[in-house]
């Protein structure tokens, strides 16, 4: 099924129903599903008149706003491949994505054009919006199959730079249909959307559950603890998707507020990073809800979920979803018995078509149709899956991924830095934060290091601390043994 077919349940069948409210041009506005459909048809005319056709790439670099939905649907209808770029990314991260995906243009704001390399074809979102308002609404007849690429979502590997996971129309549709069924999402739900639409948690799960169910959505620019209580009170959502850091922040609510907020919500979902058992328990006591934890990734959308009815087990991501197959395998690829730790391999309509222009990386990640997730876990006899880390040294901070190697390479370019190793250390709110260990003959100039990193990398990748060491612990073969680095404490 294609994204337009999935969305037609809402856009066409519920055309007269108000399905979205969000900030629009500085004020609050409500949109019917019919208006959303018409807006994306008109934007599709504009994109076609600018020469875009099926298979072309179009990037966006925007915080959550209505126009991302217009863009997503217009591109889906035309078969254009969307390339979301994290708005926190800076120079080097942006350049890499643009070079790799070669989008015709990047849709962004006038204020953010300065973030892009000179010569980048930037389209201003407000100008596109204004042009679309007066554009004709034409019948779109693009042929879309399950295998038609819908998006390239960049995700880093342990070696080498970020790769574009090719997510297809079929991936998004299968994932959304499954979640709507499993989490009992209906048109009566009210979904408060705070997760960024440039990552698959907000895009694949959030936006598409809305489209597939025809529920109501309130789209916020981002999660902000200070305004959240007001938002919950005013909107009274039934559905909330978040990362553990957001639940951690919500626990700062006083007892009465927490009970009140929990009172009208039907389902709180967490994912993208481990949800600590103590947060699950504290949230249960304060808000009266057991958060439903699930497991997904950019390349596969959703793999496992605790059940809607039945036990939501602390520390587990629940059983594999009905449309997905999951195996736990050892290093040779042999299947392991229940209760034994191994790498999780998955297969199903949710799994991406490979990495953009990276046949080598695709071949390395797929074995006989199975995607090797790099996540280490085990399955219990009753089917519940637990995750126990990763094969790589990925750091997840506030639900955003950080690959140490990227920071290490940049540190090595700085004056006086001879060797560098970055590791994740536990952080109560963000789960993990990066800390850099540096070998340098002279004392470290921390301000210079911070400034150099800030100019080129997203702010969430900035090391919490820079620790000078005499040498990095290495094996006889020269491999850095990160687990032997001295413990750092704030
Ligand atoms: C944070 N910032 C954002 C932002 N979140 N900017 C734009 N959009 C967002 N969503 C910026 C802030 O402006 C600030 O920038 C810096 O990041 C730190 O913000 P903070 O508010 O101090 O941080 P915190 O209170 O810790 O909250 C951060 C957060 C954020 C939890 C709201 O980390 C977040 O939105 N995380 C969600 C990540 C996500 O969606 N992951 C899914 C990946 S998909 P500055 O410049 O002032 O420092 C995936 C697969 C799956 O993983 O589905 O499982
Ligand atoms: P990303 O590359 O941003 O898609 O991140 C995907 C990774 O996030 C997965 O491979 C897991 O390592 C991790 N992840 C997602 N959900 C969970 C979860 N519920 N618990 C622990 N880790 C998770």
XYZ file of C-alpha atoms and ligand atoms in Angstrom:
567
model
C 0.000 0.000 0.000
C 1.217 3.528 -0.758
C 1.197 6.482 1.652
C -1.540 8.298 -0.338
C -3.744 5.174 -0.157
C -3.095 4.861 3.573
C -3.894 8.547 4.047
C -6.989 8.528 1.860
C -8.905 6.919 4.740
C -8.518 10.232 6.549
C -8.000 12.814 3.842
C -10.834 11.749 1.559
C -13.267 9.887 3.832
C -13.065 12.420 6.664
C -12.604 15.488 4.467
C -15.039 17.621 6.448
C -13.590 16.666 9.845
C -11.127 18.915 11.671
C -8.044 16.710 11.932
C -5.217 19.032 12.860
C -4.470 22.058 14.894
C -1.137 23.789 14.992
C 0.521 27.147 14.934
C 0.220 28.657 11.483
C 1.674 32.016 10.480
C 2.037 33.106 14.084
C -1.492 32.113 15.197
C -3.400 28.942 16.033
C -5.375 27.350 13.202
C -7.483 24.267 12.718
C -7.498 22.309 9.457
C -9.934 19.727 8.162
C -8.502 16.619 6.554
C -9.969 17.909 3.267
C -7.954 21.116 3.603
C -4.794 19.136 4.317
C -5.435 17.066 1.203
C -6.039 20.165 -0.935
C -2.954 21.938 0.423
C -0.702 19.027 -0.528
C -2.319 18.733 -3.997
C -1.583 22.409 -4.631
C 1.949 22.124 -3.319
C 2.410 19.111 -5.595
C 1.512 21.379 -8.555
C 4.170 23.842 -7.424
C 6.807 21.128 -7.022
C 5.961 19.700 -10.449
C 6.129 23.184 -11.988
C 9.597 23.554 -10.458
C 10.634 20.463 -12.365
C 10.480 17.792 -9.671
C 9.382 14.322 -10.725
C 9.157 10.810 -9.275
C 12.510 9.597 -7.957
C 13.934 13.096 -7.415
C 14.990 13.974 -3.885
C 13.759 16.980 -1.921
C 15.232 17.718 1.516
C 13.746 19.684 4.388
C 15.472 21.361 7.308
C 12.656 22.610 9.514
C 11.333 22.345 13.031
C 7.840 20.839 13.272
C 5.294 22.881 11.360
C 2.293 22.324 9.106
C 4.324 22.755 5.934
C 6.274 19.553 6.643
C 2.978 17.666 6.388
C 2.142 19.465 3.122
C 5.568 18.610 1.789
C 5.449 15.010 2.914
C 2.062 14.380 1.316
C 2.828 16.322 -1.870
C 6.048 14.360 -2.352
C 4.330 11.064 -1.521
C 1.683 11.771 -4.146
C 4.328 12.565 -6.796
C 6.768 9.776 -5.861
C 9.415 12.321 -4.836
C 11.830 11.050 -2.179
C 11.917 13.203 0.954
C 15.204 13.703 2.808
C 14.565 14.970 6.351
C 17.549 16.730 7.948
C 17.781 17.147 11.715
C 17.593 20.916 12.377
C 20.271 20.579 15.021
C 22.781 19.395 12.411
C 25.529 21.799 11.474
C 27.985 22.298 8.649
C 29.712 18.948 8.301
C 26.608 16.842 8.987
C 24.535 18.846 6.494
C 27.203 18.785 3.778
C 27.462 15.035 3.970
C 23.719 14.489 3.538
C 23.501 16.962 0.656
C 26.475 15.385 -1.127
C 25.106 11.886 -0.670
C 21.393 12.362 -1.395
C 21.909 15.098 -4.021
C 18.466 16.643 -3.467
C 17.155 19.081 -6.078
C 16.595 21.580 -3.260
C 16.358 21.963 0.501
C 13.202 23.476 1.945
C 14.077 25.693 4.890
C 13.407 29.104 6.409
C 14.977 32.373 5.292
C 16.760 32.578 8.655
C 18.361 29.161 8.248
C 19.797 29.539 4.751
C 23.091 30.560 6.337
C 23.459 26.993 7.654
C 23.899 25.671 4.093
C 27.020 25.560 1.942
C 27.197 28.356 -0.627
C 25.481 27.259 -3.821
C 22.895 25.008 -2.147
C 19.532 25.361 -3.841
C 17.398 26.468 -0.868
C 13.656 26.970 -1.214
C 12.061 29.181 1.413
C 9.167 27.404 3.053
C 6.980 30.527 3.350
C 7.455 31.316 -0.330
C 6.484 27.779 -1.326
C 3.445 28.018 0.927
C 2.356 31.326 -0.605
C 2.863 29.978 -4.123
C 0.861 26.856 -3.311
C -2.073 28.943 -2.069
C -2.814 30.181 -5.569
C -1.682 27.069 -7.430
C -4.195 24.890 -9.280
C -5.395 21.670 -7.680
C -4.670 19.007 -10.248
C -5.387 15.294 -10.433
C -2.176 13.417 -9.594
C -1.731 10.086 -11.312
C 1.732 8.871 -10.264
C 1.990 5.093 -10.033
C 3.215 4.114 -6.597
C 4.079 0.621 -5.452
C 4.972 -0.790 -2.067
C 8.601 -0.617 -3.155
C 8.544 3.029 -4.253
C 11.024 4.949 -2.075
C 9.338 7.604 0.068
C 12.258 8.874 2.149
C 15.980 8.697 2.727
C 16.509 8.985 6.464
C 20.149 9.398 7.435
C 21.499 7.287 10.227
C 25.129 6.788 11.150
C 27.178 3.638 11.169
C 30.045 2.811 13.506
C 32.377 3.007 10.589
C 32.105 5.638 7.953
C 29.650 8.479 7.620
C 25.851 8.509 7.903
C 23.927 6.397 5.409
C 20.501 7.080 3.925
C 18.057 4.320 4.833
C 15.670 3.953 1.887
C 12.224 3.769 3.446
C 9.470 2.851 1.039
C 5.766 3.618 0.828
C 5.112 0.028 1.837
C 7.326 0.398 4.936
C 5.402 3.419 6.238
C 2.005 1.944 5.407
C 2.678 -1.471 6.981
C 4.128 0.132 10.105
C 1.214 2.524 10.584
C -1.456 -0.112 10.017
C 0.199 -2.340 12.553
C 0.502 0.382 15.230
C -3.065 1.571 14.752
C -4.233 -1.993 15.254
C -1.916 -2.885 18.145
C -2.387 0.364 20.083
C -6.152 0.574 19.342
C -5.841 3.989 17.732
C -9.184 5.208 16.371
C -10.566 8.406 14.871
C -11.718 9.328 18.387
C -8.114 9.696 19.596
C -6.347 12.987 20.154
C -2.616 12.791 19.522
C -0.300 15.425 20.974
C 2.688 15.473 18.603
C 5.927 16.807 20.114
C 8.568 14.565 18.548
C 10.532 15.971 15.628
C 9.188 15.051 12.194
C 12.747 14.727 10.875
C 13.209 11.371 12.662
C 11.193 8.198 12.190
C 9.671 8.125 15.671
C 7.725 11.335 15.024
C 7.393 10.783 11.278
C 6.825 7.062 10.838
C 4.883 6.380 14.024
C 3.324 9.721 14.901
C 2.373 11.298 11.604
C 1.385 8.025 9.966
C -0.692 6.764 12.884
C -2.594 10.027 12.559
C -3.028 9.582 8.798
C -3.973 5.926 9.083
C -6.490 6.353 11.896
C -7.990 9.739 11.042
C -7.632 10.800 14.659
C -7.063 14.403 15.701
C -3.501 15.722 15.996
C -2.115 18.795 17.684
C 1.336 19.501 16.244
C 3.834 21.355 18.436
C 7.142 22.768 17.318
C 8.925 20.636 19.912
C 8.653 19.302 23.443
C 9.079 22.036 26.002
C 8.565 21.172 29.655
C 7.541 24.734 30.548
C 4.506 24.784 28.241
C 3.627 21.097 28.388
C 1.194 21.272 31.315
C -0.747 24.036 29.592
C -0.740 22.028 26.362
C -2.000 18.876 28.049
C -4.707 20.780 29.930
C -5.914 22.684 26.898
C -5.790 19.846 24.394
C -6.566 16.864 26.620
C -4.760 14.335 24.422
C -5.565 10.647 24.582
C -2.293 9.646 22.914
C 1.309 10.719 23.569
C 4.524 9.363 21.974
C 7.861 10.349 23.509
C 11.450 9.422 24.299
C 12.549 8.589 27.882
C 14.061 12.064 28.433
C 10.622 13.586 27.932
C 9.090 11.260 30.553
C 11.922 12.145 32.864
C 11.097 15.834 32.399
C 7.353 15.222 32.902
C 8.116 13.682 36.288
C 8.976 17.214 37.456
C 5.184 17.946 37.517
C 3.647 18.230 40.973
C 1.410 15.389 42.158
C -1.963 17.038 41.379
C -0.877 18.093 37.915
C 0.486 14.638 37.122
C -2.785 12.943 38.137
C -4.805 15.450 36.135
C -2.666 15.001 33.002
C -2.843 11.242 33.309
C -6.611 11.474 33.799
C -7.603 12.053 30.214
C -4.721 10.306 28.418
C -5.346 6.769 27.184
C -1.838 5.755 26.140
C 1.716 6.955 26.805
C 4.331 5.344 24.519
C 8.114 5.454 24.938
C 10.934 4.438 22.632
C 14.191 5.325 20.822
C 16.250 4.746 23.974
C 15.945 2.510 27.043
C 13.228 3.560 29.485
C 14.709 3.134 32.980
C 12.543 0.933 35.217
C 12.506 3.605 37.916
C 11.044 6.159 35.455
C 8.354 3.654 34.437
C 7.506 3.062 38.099
C 7.586 6.733 39.123
C 5.412 7.644 36.149
C 2.949 4.916 37.074
C 2.590 6.213 40.617
C 2.385 9.869 39.608
C 0.365 9.740 36.369
C -1.517 6.474 36.937
C -0.280 4.951 33.661
C 2.144 2.193 32.795
C 4.108 3.618 29.869
C 4.075 1.281 26.861
C 7.674 0.766 25.729
C 8.452 -0.251 22.174
C 11.529 -0.787 20.021
C 12.236 0.483 16.561
C 14.957 1.931 14.430
C 15.360 4.138 11.400
C 16.006 1.210 9.067
C 13.098 -0.894 10.293
C 10.492 1.449 11.757
C 8.804 -0.574 14.528
C 9.919 -4.072 15.560
C 8.592 -4.852 19.038
C 5.997 -3.444 21.372
C 4.697 -4.195 24.810
C 1.015 -5.115 24.522
C -1.862 -2.661 24.824
C -3.754 -5.213 26.876
C -1.579 -7.449 28.990
C 1.655 -7.004 30.846
C 3.807 -3.974 29.992
C 7.040 -5.326 31.403
C 9.665 -2.973 32.856
C 13.000 -3.311 31.060
C 11.451 -5.160 28.101
C 10.361 -3.844 24.705
C 7.670 -6.531 24.546
C 7.026 -9.235 21.944
C 7.787 -8.789 18.248
C 4.962 -7.068 16.334
C 2.693 -9.399 14.327
C 3.974 -8.384 10.886
C 7.654 -8.662 11.848
C 9.860 -11.752 12.232
C 12.685 -11.597 14.762
C 15.582 -13.971 15.430
C 18.372 -13.881 17.985
C 21.605 -15.052 16.348
C 25.209 -15.634 17.275
C 28.209 -14.262 15.373
C 28.057 -17.057 12.811
C 24.390 -16.325 12.133
C 23.128 -19.443 13.957
C 19.838 -19.070 15.794
C 20.105 -18.955 19.590
C 17.654 -20.463 22.074
C 15.348 -18.301 24.200
C 17.064 -16.589 27.099
C 20.421 -16.350 25.306
C 21.933 -13.022 24.313
C 22.708 -12.446 20.650
C 22.221 -9.985 17.832
C 18.633 -9.271 16.814
C 17.839 -9.879 13.148
C 14.498 -8.760 11.734
C 12.535 -9.324 8.552
C 9.210 -7.927 7.376
C 7.389 -5.231 5.398
C 8.720 -2.639 7.862
C 12.375 -3.153 6.869
C 13.975 -0.582 4.548
C 15.117 -1.373 1.029
C 18.792 -0.816 1.879
C 21.116 2.180 2.029
C 21.168 4.845 -0.660
C 24.067 4.353 -3.080
C 25.820 2.108 -0.550
C 25.740 -1.409 -1.951
C 28.608 -2.338 0.391
C 26.801 -1.183 3.535
C 23.556 -2.778 2.351
C 25.322 -6.089 1.714
C 26.911 -5.904 5.175
C 23.610 -5.213 6.950
C 21.397 -7.761 5.175
C 21.874 -11.525 5.272
C 19.488 -13.584 3.124
C 16.725 -10.997 3.497
C 17.249 -10.490 7.224
C 18.344 -7.098 8.555
C 21.062 -7.323 11.211
C 20.102 -4.603 13.678
C 23.367 -4.401 15.618
C 21.241 -4.516 18.798
C 22.095 -7.180 21.334
C 19.162 -8.778 23.098
C 17.360 -11.900 24.173
C 13.865 -13.321 23.888
C 12.167 -14.911 26.896
C 10.072 -18.076 26.599
C 6.909 -15.961 26.631
C 8.190 -13.902 23.659
C 9.162 -10.720 25.518
C 12.357 -9.194 24.113
C 14.926 -7.344 26.202
C 17.695 -5.163 24.773
C 21.156 -5.270 26.310
C 23.123 -2.701 24.343
C 24.550 -2.655 20.879
C 27.313 -4.245 18.887
C 28.590 -0.723 18.195
C 29.513 2.073 20.607
C 26.501 4.211 19.640
C 25.527 6.793 22.269
C 21.835 7.758 22.550
C 21.283 11.123 24.235
C 17.731 12.400 24.660
C 16.717 10.012 21.872
C 19.227 11.502 19.413
C 22.033 9.232 18.166
C 25.692 10.107 18.517
C 28.464 8.144 16.844
C 31.704 8.636 18.822
C 33.808 8.248 15.724
C 32.383 11.413 14.170
C 33.396 13.497 17.208
C 36.762 11.748 17.482
C 37.599 12.548 13.851
C 36.784 16.195 14.362
C 38.798 16.347 17.601
C 41.815 14.901 15.797
C 41.723 17.865 13.420
C 42.156 20.303 16.345
C 45.594 21.754 17.172
C 47.486 19.756 19.777
C 45.099 16.778 19.851
C 47.150 13.625 19.319
C 44.572 10.973 20.102
C 40.896 11.094 21.016
C 38.262 8.649 22.255
C 34.633 9.478 23.001
C 32.362 7.353 25.179
C 28.843 7.660 26.570
C 28.431 8.098 30.316
C 25.168 7.693 32.189
C 23.046 10.792 32.610
C 19.844 10.837 34.634
C 17.825 13.014 32.229
C 19.285 12.268 28.817
C 20.154 8.601 29.329
C 23.731 9.104 28.150
C 25.987 12.049 27.325
C 29.316 11.985 25.453
C 32.641 12.535 27.229
C 35.902 13.027 25.298
C 39.295 11.640 26.378
C 42.211 13.389 24.710
C 45.920 12.750 24.530
C 47.744 16.051 24.179
C 51.223 17.291 25.079
C 49.883 20.701 26.123
C 46.966 21.482 28.469
C 43.596 21.391 26.669
C 42.048 24.612 25.447
C 38.484 23.569 26.204
C 36.887 26.788 24.899
C 38.618 26.339 21.550
C 37.564 22.690 21.353
C 33.944 23.532 22.204
C 33.810 26.307 19.623
C 35.308 24.102 16.913
C 32.808 21.312 17.548
C 29.828 23.682 17.859
C 30.551 25.129 14.435
C 30.372 21.755 12.748
C 28.235 19.405 14.817
C 24.773 19.348 16.394
C 24.687 20.717 19.939
C 23.611 17.374 21.441
C 26.958 15.903 20.286
C 29.013 18.385 22.349
C 31.014 16.397 24.934
C 29.915 17.067 28.498
C 33.606 17.023 29.487
C 37.088 16.879 27.954
C 39.451 14.702 29.952
C 43.188 14.836 29.278
C 44.924 11.460 29.556
C 48.533 10.364 29.012
C 47.582 7.580 26.629
C 44.519 5.680 25.440
C 44.328 2.078 26.666
C 44.896 -0.185 23.668
C 45.042 -3.880 22.902
C 48.238 -5.442 21.585
C 46.799 -4.892 18.116
C 46.316 -1.178 18.826
C 42.521 -1.157 19.212
C 41.300 1.378 21.795
C 39.751 -0.327 24.829
C 37.175 2.243 25.726
C 35.922 0.287 28.725
C 39.331 0.786 30.370
C 39.246 4.608 30.185
C 39.249 6.230 33.644
C 35.751 6.840 35.004
C 34.555 10.394 34.658
C 32.094 11.823 37.159
C 30.481 15.264 36.973
C 16.045 19.715 21.393
N 16.389 20.771 20.658
C 15.577 20.830 19.598
C 14.719 19.730 19.701
N 15.022 19.071 20.816
N 15.511 21.666 18.582
C 14.588 21.437 17.652
N 13.710 20.415 17.681
C 13.764 19.538 18.694
N 12.930 18.502 18.741
C 17.519 21.659 20.960
C 17.234 22.763 21.909
O 16.765 23.906 21.244
C 18.612 22.980 22.499
O 19.453 23.602 21.533
C 19.128 21.585 22.669
O 18.499 20.848 21.619
C 18.843 20.948 24.027
O 17.464 21.100 24.276
P 16.835 20.980 25.754
O 15.407 21.375 25.706
O 17.728 21.612 26.749
O 16.966 19.443 26.002
P 16.082 18.449 26.812
O 15.264 19.113 27.869
O 17.056 17.435 27.220
O 15.037 17.860 25.755
C 15.451 17.416 24.586
C 14.372 16.540 23.894
C 15.038 16.275 22.553
C 14.118 15.271 24.639
C 13.093 17.309 23.746
O 16.228 15.573 22.802
C 14.164 15.523 21.584
O 13.264 16.078 20.935
N 14.420 14.225 21.426
C 13.674 13.375 20.509
C 14.612 12.674 19.593
C 13.860 11.725 18.667
O 12.798 11.992 18.165
N 14.468 10.560 18.465
C 13.886 9.537 17.618
C 14.945 8.976 16.684
S 14.183 7.715 15.703
P 20.707 24.498 21.897
O 21.272 24.849 20.560
O 20.134 25.650 22.645
O 21.617 23.639 22.732
C 14.546 6.263 16.500
C 13.886 5.050 16.045
C 12.746 4.703 16.939
O 15.270 6.255 17.407
O 11.637 5.016 16.601
O 12.982 4.127 18.013
P 17.968 5.247 15.235
O 19.219 4.905 14.541
O 17.872 6.693 15.605
O 16.829 4.771 14.483
O 18.015 4.491 16.621
C 17.650 3.143 16.699
C 18.256 2.513 17.913
O 17.655 3.062 19.088
C 17.962 1.044 17.991
O 18.826 0.295 17.177
C 18.147 0.774 19.455
O 19.508 0.599 19.761
C 17.656 2.063 20.088
N 16.300 1.913 20.642
C 15.113 2.166 20.048
N 14.090 1.900 20.893
C 14.646 1.460 22.052
C 14.136 1.030 23.310
N 12.842 1.015 23.579
N 15.027 0.639 24.245
C 16.358 0.650 24.006
N 16.903 1.062 22.851
C 16.057 1.470 21.871
